[in-house]
Amino acid sequence: MKVLYVCTELFPLLKTGGLGDVSGALPPALRDAGCDVRVLLPGFPPIRSGVGPSRLPRSYPLQLPAGQGPRVEDLGLSEPPVVHPATLPGSGLAAYVLEARALFDRPGNPYLDTHGDNGIRFALLAWSAACIGHGLDPHWQPDVLHCHDWHTGLAPLYLRQMAMPGPPPAASVFTIHNLAYQGIFPDSLFGQLGLPEYLFGIDGIEFWGQVSFMKAGLQAADRITTVSPAYAREILEPEQGCGLDGLLRARSAVVSGILNGVDYEVWNPSRDGVLMHPYDWDSLAGKVKAKAQLQRRMGLQVRRDAMVFGVVSRLTEQKGLHLVEALTDELVSMGAQLAVLGAGDIPLEQAFLRAAARHPGRIAVDIGYDESLAHAIMGGADVIMVPSRFEPCGLTQLYGLRYGALPLVHRVGGLADTVVDASAQNLEAGFATGFIFDEYTVQGLRTALHRALRLYAQPPAWARVQQIAMRQRFDWGEAAAQYTSLYRSLKPDAAHA
Ligand code: ADP
């Protein structure tokens, strides 16, 4: 089974969030599950400089025939775009890097639309995926294109259009990592995409008078997946469907949820290079030292008895952190500490910084992106807070489980699928792994906080829950097996790798 995995970020080369972690771990897991996987990435600077040379000798110039695919005159390129073979560091997987310097060789966040050309540059990425699907590399033609999030949404559509009128040579799977980010562009973009007029309509990729790349993926892919079973159900309803729930309901027979996993090579307290004193469920003394290490690093009072609440997150409305911010003074008055790492909405950043200024030594806030500090917080925190309004899967609660930083989460999406609430019944049965609240309000979060504080006051009970949490497994092998059987349902005759 040959699989082309198409994405825009991949840990450790480039990561802005969960998609980077997924793309770093899932392709090698698919290989281990028996797939012949290659990854297609746009040539952002950290990707170009991070990949290794390929054993494959050839590069492939992209064809841009008039009337099909992105219009060449709108790309603003002095040289034709080329797909270069490369090798991913670590996994050694084969990759293709789409080189179009004027479009991708830019500093900063890869999704910033600084030149107002995000539509056309991600259309080119999708076009290159479809070309590979149609045999651009004559030595390796995929059976399946596995596309991720809106940046790749046009790929399943181009794949179909290129094959008109017959069936496309490769099947397509489109995975939604976050339905809220849709890749919506002005209607004027449509004319630049090389798609037939009839596709600019409600049954095509038009969305309230604009162009939606997410909708293109949802319309054209053979299968749609998302990253947890609960989110797969939630997006069929208006509340979480972001305006696309009608289309998703119409396609519900091909929608499913496959839970993300954890890369336990990267997130593992027993051999985490950031922690001076590694630990595991049978050596929790190291966790006490990790707490002191975190407190020193972030300028918190070094106190073993202070319960430390941690946050590692994008600071956006989705993540529900305004609820945490509203409780900062209360947390401190209860003797707890708060360690926040994140960046995003300026008002929320400033509100957290003000809370830190009010409570020096008790609240520490680091505005920015810091992979090493993220590990230190998982190691040092007693509780990791993920009170998201919606959460397709969520990875930080899974990391919290592995590090014995018990997750405190809103009962939604992947959070509901992965955390077991410390109710009296679950505690007694030995199932509890964290704290869940239902009501998405400050009061809802407060009640869960109080429950966490009460359990923390009983060290043996707390340690028991920590040990159960740390033993949970969310293996990529399991997810890879599910994706592989999905691919096989589309291409039953594809050869085994
Ligand atoms: P999302 O993809 O919605 O941001 P996830 O929970 O799926 O949320 O994944 C977030 C990933 O990004 C995790 O690996 C988390 O550790 C990381 N992360 C988020 N914010 C930061 C930050 N400020 N610094 C370092 N890592 C961060």
PDB file of N, CA, C and O and ligand atoms in Angstrom, residues 15-19 21 178 267 312-314 318-319 341-343 368-371 374 378 391 393-397 399, ligand 1:
ATOM      1  N   LYS A  15       6.870  22.984  13.603  1.00  0.00           N
ATOM      2  CA  LYS A  15       5.684  22.660  14.398  1.00  0.00           C
ATOM      3  C   LYS A  15       5.049  23.946  14.891  1.00  0.00           C
ATOM      4  O   LYS A  15       5.731  24.794  15.460  1.00  0.00           O
ATOM      5  N   THR A  16       3.741  24.096  14.658  1.00  0.00           N
ATOM      6  CA  THR A  16       3.024  25.210  15.293  1.00  0.00           C
ATOM      7  C   THR A  16       1.988  24.675  16.274  1.00  0.00           C
ATOM      8  O   THR A  16       1.419  25.425  17.046  1.00  0.00           O
ATOM      9  N   GLY A  17       1.717  23.371  16.221  1.00  0.00           N
ATOM     10  CA  GLY A  17       0.708  22.805  17.123  1.00  0.00           C
ATOM     11  C   GLY A  17       0.637  21.302  16.933  1.00  0.00           C
ATOM     12  O   GLY A  17       1.588  20.666  16.451  1.00  0.00           O
ATOM     13  N   GLY A  18      -0.520  20.746  17.274  1.00  0.00           N
ATOM     14  CA  GLY A  18      -0.689  19.294  17.270  1.00  0.00           C
ATOM     15  C   GLY A  18      -0.417  18.642  15.919  1.00  0.00           C
ATOM     16  O   GLY A  18       0.103  17.521  15.862  1.00  0.00           O
ATOM     17  N   LEU A  19      -0.744  19.329  14.818  1.00  0.00           N
ATOM     18  CA  LEU A  19      -0.528  18.739  13.497  1.00  0.00           C
ATOM     19  C   LEU A  19       0.944  18.372  13.287  1.00  0.00           C
ATOM     20  O   LEU A  19       1.260  17.336  12.696  1.00  0.00           O
ATOM     21  N   ASP A  21       3.112  17.484  15.608  1.00  0.00           N
ATOM     22  CA  ASP A  21       3.385  16.254  16.371  1.00  0.00           C
ATOM     23  C   ASP A  21       2.838  15.036  15.635  1.00  0.00           C
ATOM     24  O   ASP A  21       3.497  13.993  15.540  1.00  0.00           O
ATOM     25  N   ASN A 178      -8.686  20.383  12.722  1.00  0.00           N
ATOM     26  CA  ASN A 178      -9.450  21.440  13.391  1.00  0.00           C
ATOM     27  C   ASN A 178     -10.377  22.077  12.365  1.00  0.00           C
ATOM     28  O   ASN A 178      -9.920  22.771  11.463  1.00  0.00           O
ATOM     29  N   TRP A 267       7.877  12.060  24.324  1.00  0.00           N
ATOM     30  CA  TRP A 267       7.168  12.432  25.556  1.00  0.00           C
ATOM     31  C   TRP A 267       7.195  11.261  26.530  1.00  0.00           C
ATOM     32  O   TRP A 267       6.290  10.429  26.521  1.00  0.00           O
ATOM     33  N   VAL A 312       0.047  24.595  28.846  1.00  0.00           N
ATOM     34  CA  VAL A 312       0.911  24.708  27.658  1.00  0.00           C
ATOM     35  C   VAL A 312      -0.038  24.766  26.479  1.00  0.00           C
ATOM     36  O   VAL A 312      -0.676  23.765  26.137  1.00  0.00           O
ATOM     37  N   SER A 313      -0.167  25.937  25.867  1.00  0.00           N
ATOM     38  CA  SER A 313      -1.271  26.046  24.914  1.00  0.00           C
ATOM     39  C   SER A 313      -1.139  27.267  24.013  1.00  0.00           C
ATOM     40  O   SER A 313      -0.514  28.259  24.384  1.00  0.00           O
ATOM     41  N   ARG A 314      -1.750  27.162  22.859  1.00  0.00           N
ATOM     42  CA  ARG A 314      -2.046  28.379  22.123  1.00  0.00           C
ATOM     43  C   ARG A 314      -3.050  29.164  22.961  1.00  0.00           C
ATOM     44  O   ARG A 314      -3.966  28.567  23.546  1.00  0.00           O
ATOM     45  N   GLN A 318     -10.524  29.211  21.482  1.00  0.00           N
ATOM     46  CA  GLN A 318     -10.853  27.786  21.502  1.00  0.00           C
ATOM     47  C   GLN A 318     -10.447  27.121  22.816  1.00  0.00           C
ATOM     48  O   GLN A 318     -11.123  26.213  23.311  1.00  0.00           O
ATOM     49  N   LYS A 319      -9.313  27.538  23.353  1.00  0.00           N
ATOM     50  CA  LYS A 319      -8.693  26.785  24.440  1.00  0.00           C
ATOM     51  C   LYS A 319      -9.302  27.065  25.817  1.00  0.00           C
ATOM     52  O   LYS A 319      -8.914  26.432  26.800  1.00  0.00           O
ATOM     53  N   LEU A 341       2.591  28.562  29.837  1.00  0.00           N
ATOM     54  CA  LEU A 341       3.405  28.768  28.635  1.00  0.00           C
ATOM     55  C   LEU A 341       2.448  28.851  27.463  1.00  0.00           C
ATOM     56  O   LEU A 341       1.674  27.923  27.222  1.00  0.00           O
ATOM     57  N   GLY A 342       2.511  29.959  26.726  1.00  0.00           N
ATOM     58  CA  GLY A 342       1.614  30.053  25.583  1.00  0.00           C
ATOM     59  C   GLY A 342       1.784  31.368  24.860  1.00  0.00           C
ATOM     60  O   GLY A 342       2.464  32.279  25.336  1.00  0.00           O
ATOM     61  N   ALA A 343       1.167  31.428  23.714  1.00  0.00           N
ATOM     62  CA  ALA A 343       1.167  32.663  22.938  1.00  0.00           C
ATOM     63  C   ALA A 343      -0.086  32.672  22.100  1.00  0.00           C
ATOM     64  O   ALA A 343      -0.630  31.617  21.771  1.00  0.00           O
ATOM     65  N   GLY A 368       5.313  32.860  24.648  1.00  0.00           N
ATOM     66  CA  GLY A 368       6.211  32.446  23.568  1.00  0.00           C
ATOM     67  C   GLY A 368       6.010  30.981  23.271  1.00  0.00           C
ATOM     68  O   GLY A 368       5.054  30.362  23.754  1.00  0.00           O
ATOM     69  N   TYR A 369       6.905  30.462  22.467  1.00  0.00           N
ATOM     70  CA  TYR A 369       6.845  29.053  22.090  1.00  0.00           C
ATOM     71  C   TYR A 369       8.158  28.413  22.511  1.00  0.00           C
ATOM     72  O   TYR A 369       9.223  28.866  22.104  1.00  0.00           O
ATOM     73  N   ASP A 370       8.109  27.409  23.369  1.00  0.00           N
ATOM     74  CA  ASP A 370       9.346  26.874  23.940  1.00  0.00           C
ATOM     75  C   ASP A 370       9.162  25.372  24.198  1.00  0.00           C
ATOM     76  O   ASP A 370       8.545  24.974  25.180  1.00  0.00           O
ATOM     77  N   GLU A 371       9.688  24.585  23.290  1.00  0.00           N
ATOM     78  CA  GLU A 371       9.534  23.128  23.363  1.00  0.00           C
ATOM     79  C   GLU A 371      10.102  22.571  24.684  1.00  0.00           C
ATOM     80  O   GLU A 371       9.482  21.727  25.325  1.00  0.00           O
ATOM     81  N   ALA A 374       7.914  23.371  27.597  1.00  0.00           N
ATOM     82  CA  ALA A 374       6.697  22.543  27.560  1.00  0.00           C
ATOM     83  C   ALA A 374       6.965  21.216  28.279  1.00  0.00           C
ATOM     84  O   ALA A 374       6.144  20.741  29.079  1.00  0.00           O
ATOM     85  N   MET A 378       5.239  19.778  31.859  1.00  0.00           N
ATOM     86  CA  MET A 378       4.628  18.447  32.000  1.00  0.00           C
ATOM     87  C   MET A 378       5.264  17.705  33.178  1.00  0.00           C
ATOM     88  O   MET A 378       4.585  17.041  33.958  1.00  0.00           O
ATOM     89  N   GLU A 391     -12.348  20.624  21.230  1.00  0.00           N
ATOM     90  CA  GLU A 391     -11.001  20.061  21.104  1.00  0.00           C
ATOM     91  C   GLU A 391     -11.049  18.818  20.225  1.00  0.00           C
ATOM     92  O   GLU A 391     -11.544  17.771  20.638  1.00  0.00           O
ATOM     93  N   CYS A 393      -8.788  16.632  19.191  1.00  0.00           N
ATOM     94  CA  CYS A 393      -8.228  15.524  19.962  1.00  0.00           C
ATOM     95  C   CYS A 393      -7.589  16.093  21.218  1.00  0.00           C
ATOM     96  O   CYS A 393      -7.978  15.809  22.321  1.00  0.00           O
ATOM     97  N   GLY A 394      -6.588  16.965  21.008  1.00  0.00           N
ATOM     98  CA  GLY A 394      -5.819  17.474  22.141  1.00  0.00           C
ATOM     99  C   GLY A 394      -4.689  16.510  22.413  1.00  0.00           C
ATOM    100  O   GLY A 394      -4.899  15.284  22.505  1.00  0.00           O
ATOM    101  N   LEU A 395      -3.495  17.051  22.485  1.00  0.00           N
ATOM    102  CA  LEU A 395      -2.343  16.197  22.804  1.00  0.00           C
ATOM    103  C   LEU A 395      -1.812  16.492  24.200  1.00  0.00           C
ATOM    104  O   LEU A 395      -1.295  15.597  24.871  1.00  0.00           O
ATOM    105  N   THR A 396      -1.977  17.742  24.650  1.00  0.00           N
ATOM    106  CA  THR A 396      -1.351  18.089  25.930  1.00  0.00           C
ATOM    107  C   THR A 396      -1.928  17.273  27.087  1.00  0.00           C
ATOM    108  O   THR A 396      -1.207  16.926  28.014  1.00  0.00           O
ATOM    109  N   GLN A 397      -3.220  16.936  27.023  1.00  0.00           N
ATOM    110  CA  GLN A 397      -3.763  16.106  28.119  1.00  0.00           C
ATOM    111  C   GLN A 397      -3.161  14.710  28.073  1.00  0.00           C
ATOM    112  O   GLN A 397      -2.976  14.065  29.111  1.00  0.00           O
ATOM    113  N   TYR A 399      -0.063  14.062  27.037  1.00  0.00           N
ATOM    114  CA  TYR A 399       1.288  14.211  27.596  1.00  0.00           C
ATOM    115  C   TYR A 399       1.190  14.325  29.124  1.00  0.00           C
ATOM    116  O   TYR A 399       1.988  13.743  29.851  1.00  0.00           O
TER     117      TYR A 399
HETATM  118  P1  ADP B   1      -3.461  22.471  18.990  1.00  0.00           P
HETATM  119  O1  ADP B   1      -2.945  21.674  17.838  1.00  0.00           O
HETATM  120  O2  ADP B   1      -4.891  22.865  18.894  1.00  0.00           O
HETATM  121  O3  ADP B   1      -2.600  23.654  19.313  1.00  0.00           O
HETATM  122  P2  ADP B   1      -2.826  20.116  20.611  1.00  0.00           P
HETATM  123  O4  ADP B   1      -3.064  19.851  22.056  1.00  0.00           O
HETATM  124  O5  ADP B   1      -3.317  19.117  19.640  1.00  0.00           O
HETATM  125  O6  ADP B   1      -3.427  21.574  20.304  1.00  0.00           O
HETATM  126  O7  ADP B   1      -1.262  20.258  20.335  1.00  0.00           O
HETATM  127  C1  ADP B   1      -0.519  21.306  20.855  1.00  0.00           C
HETATM  128  C2  ADP B   1       0.958  20.990  20.711  1.00  0.00           C
HETATM  129  O8  ADP B   1       1.676  22.218  20.692  1.00  0.00           O
HETATM  130  C3  ADP B   1       1.528  20.197  21.871  1.00  0.00           C
HETATM  131  O9  ADP B   1       2.665  19.473  21.449  1.00  0.00           O
HETATM  132  C4  ADP B   1       1.950  21.318  22.849  1.00  0.00           C
HETATM  133  O10 ADP B   1       2.946  20.886  23.740  1.00  0.00           O
HETATM  134  C5  ADP B   1       2.483  22.322  21.858  1.00  0.00           C
HETATM  135  N1  ADP B   1       2.435  23.715  22.316  1.00  0.00           N
HETATM  136  C6  ADP B   1       1.359  24.532  22.366  1.00  0.00           C
HETATM  137  N2  ADP B   1       1.732  25.755  22.774  1.00  0.00           N
HETATM  138  C7  ADP B   1       3.053  25.699  22.990  1.00  0.00           C
HETATM  139  C8  ADP B   1       4.031  26.649  23.424  1.00  0.00           C
HETATM  140  N3  ADP B   1       3.688  27.897  23.716  1.00  0.00           N
HETATM  141  N4  ADP B   1       5.316  26.258  23.533  1.00  0.00           N
HETATM  142  C9  ADP B   1       5.666  24.973  23.236  1.00  0.00           C
HETATM  143  N5  ADP B   1       4.805  24.031  22.826  1.00  0.00           N
HETATM  144  C10 ADP B   1       3.520  24.395  22.694  1.00  0.00           C
END
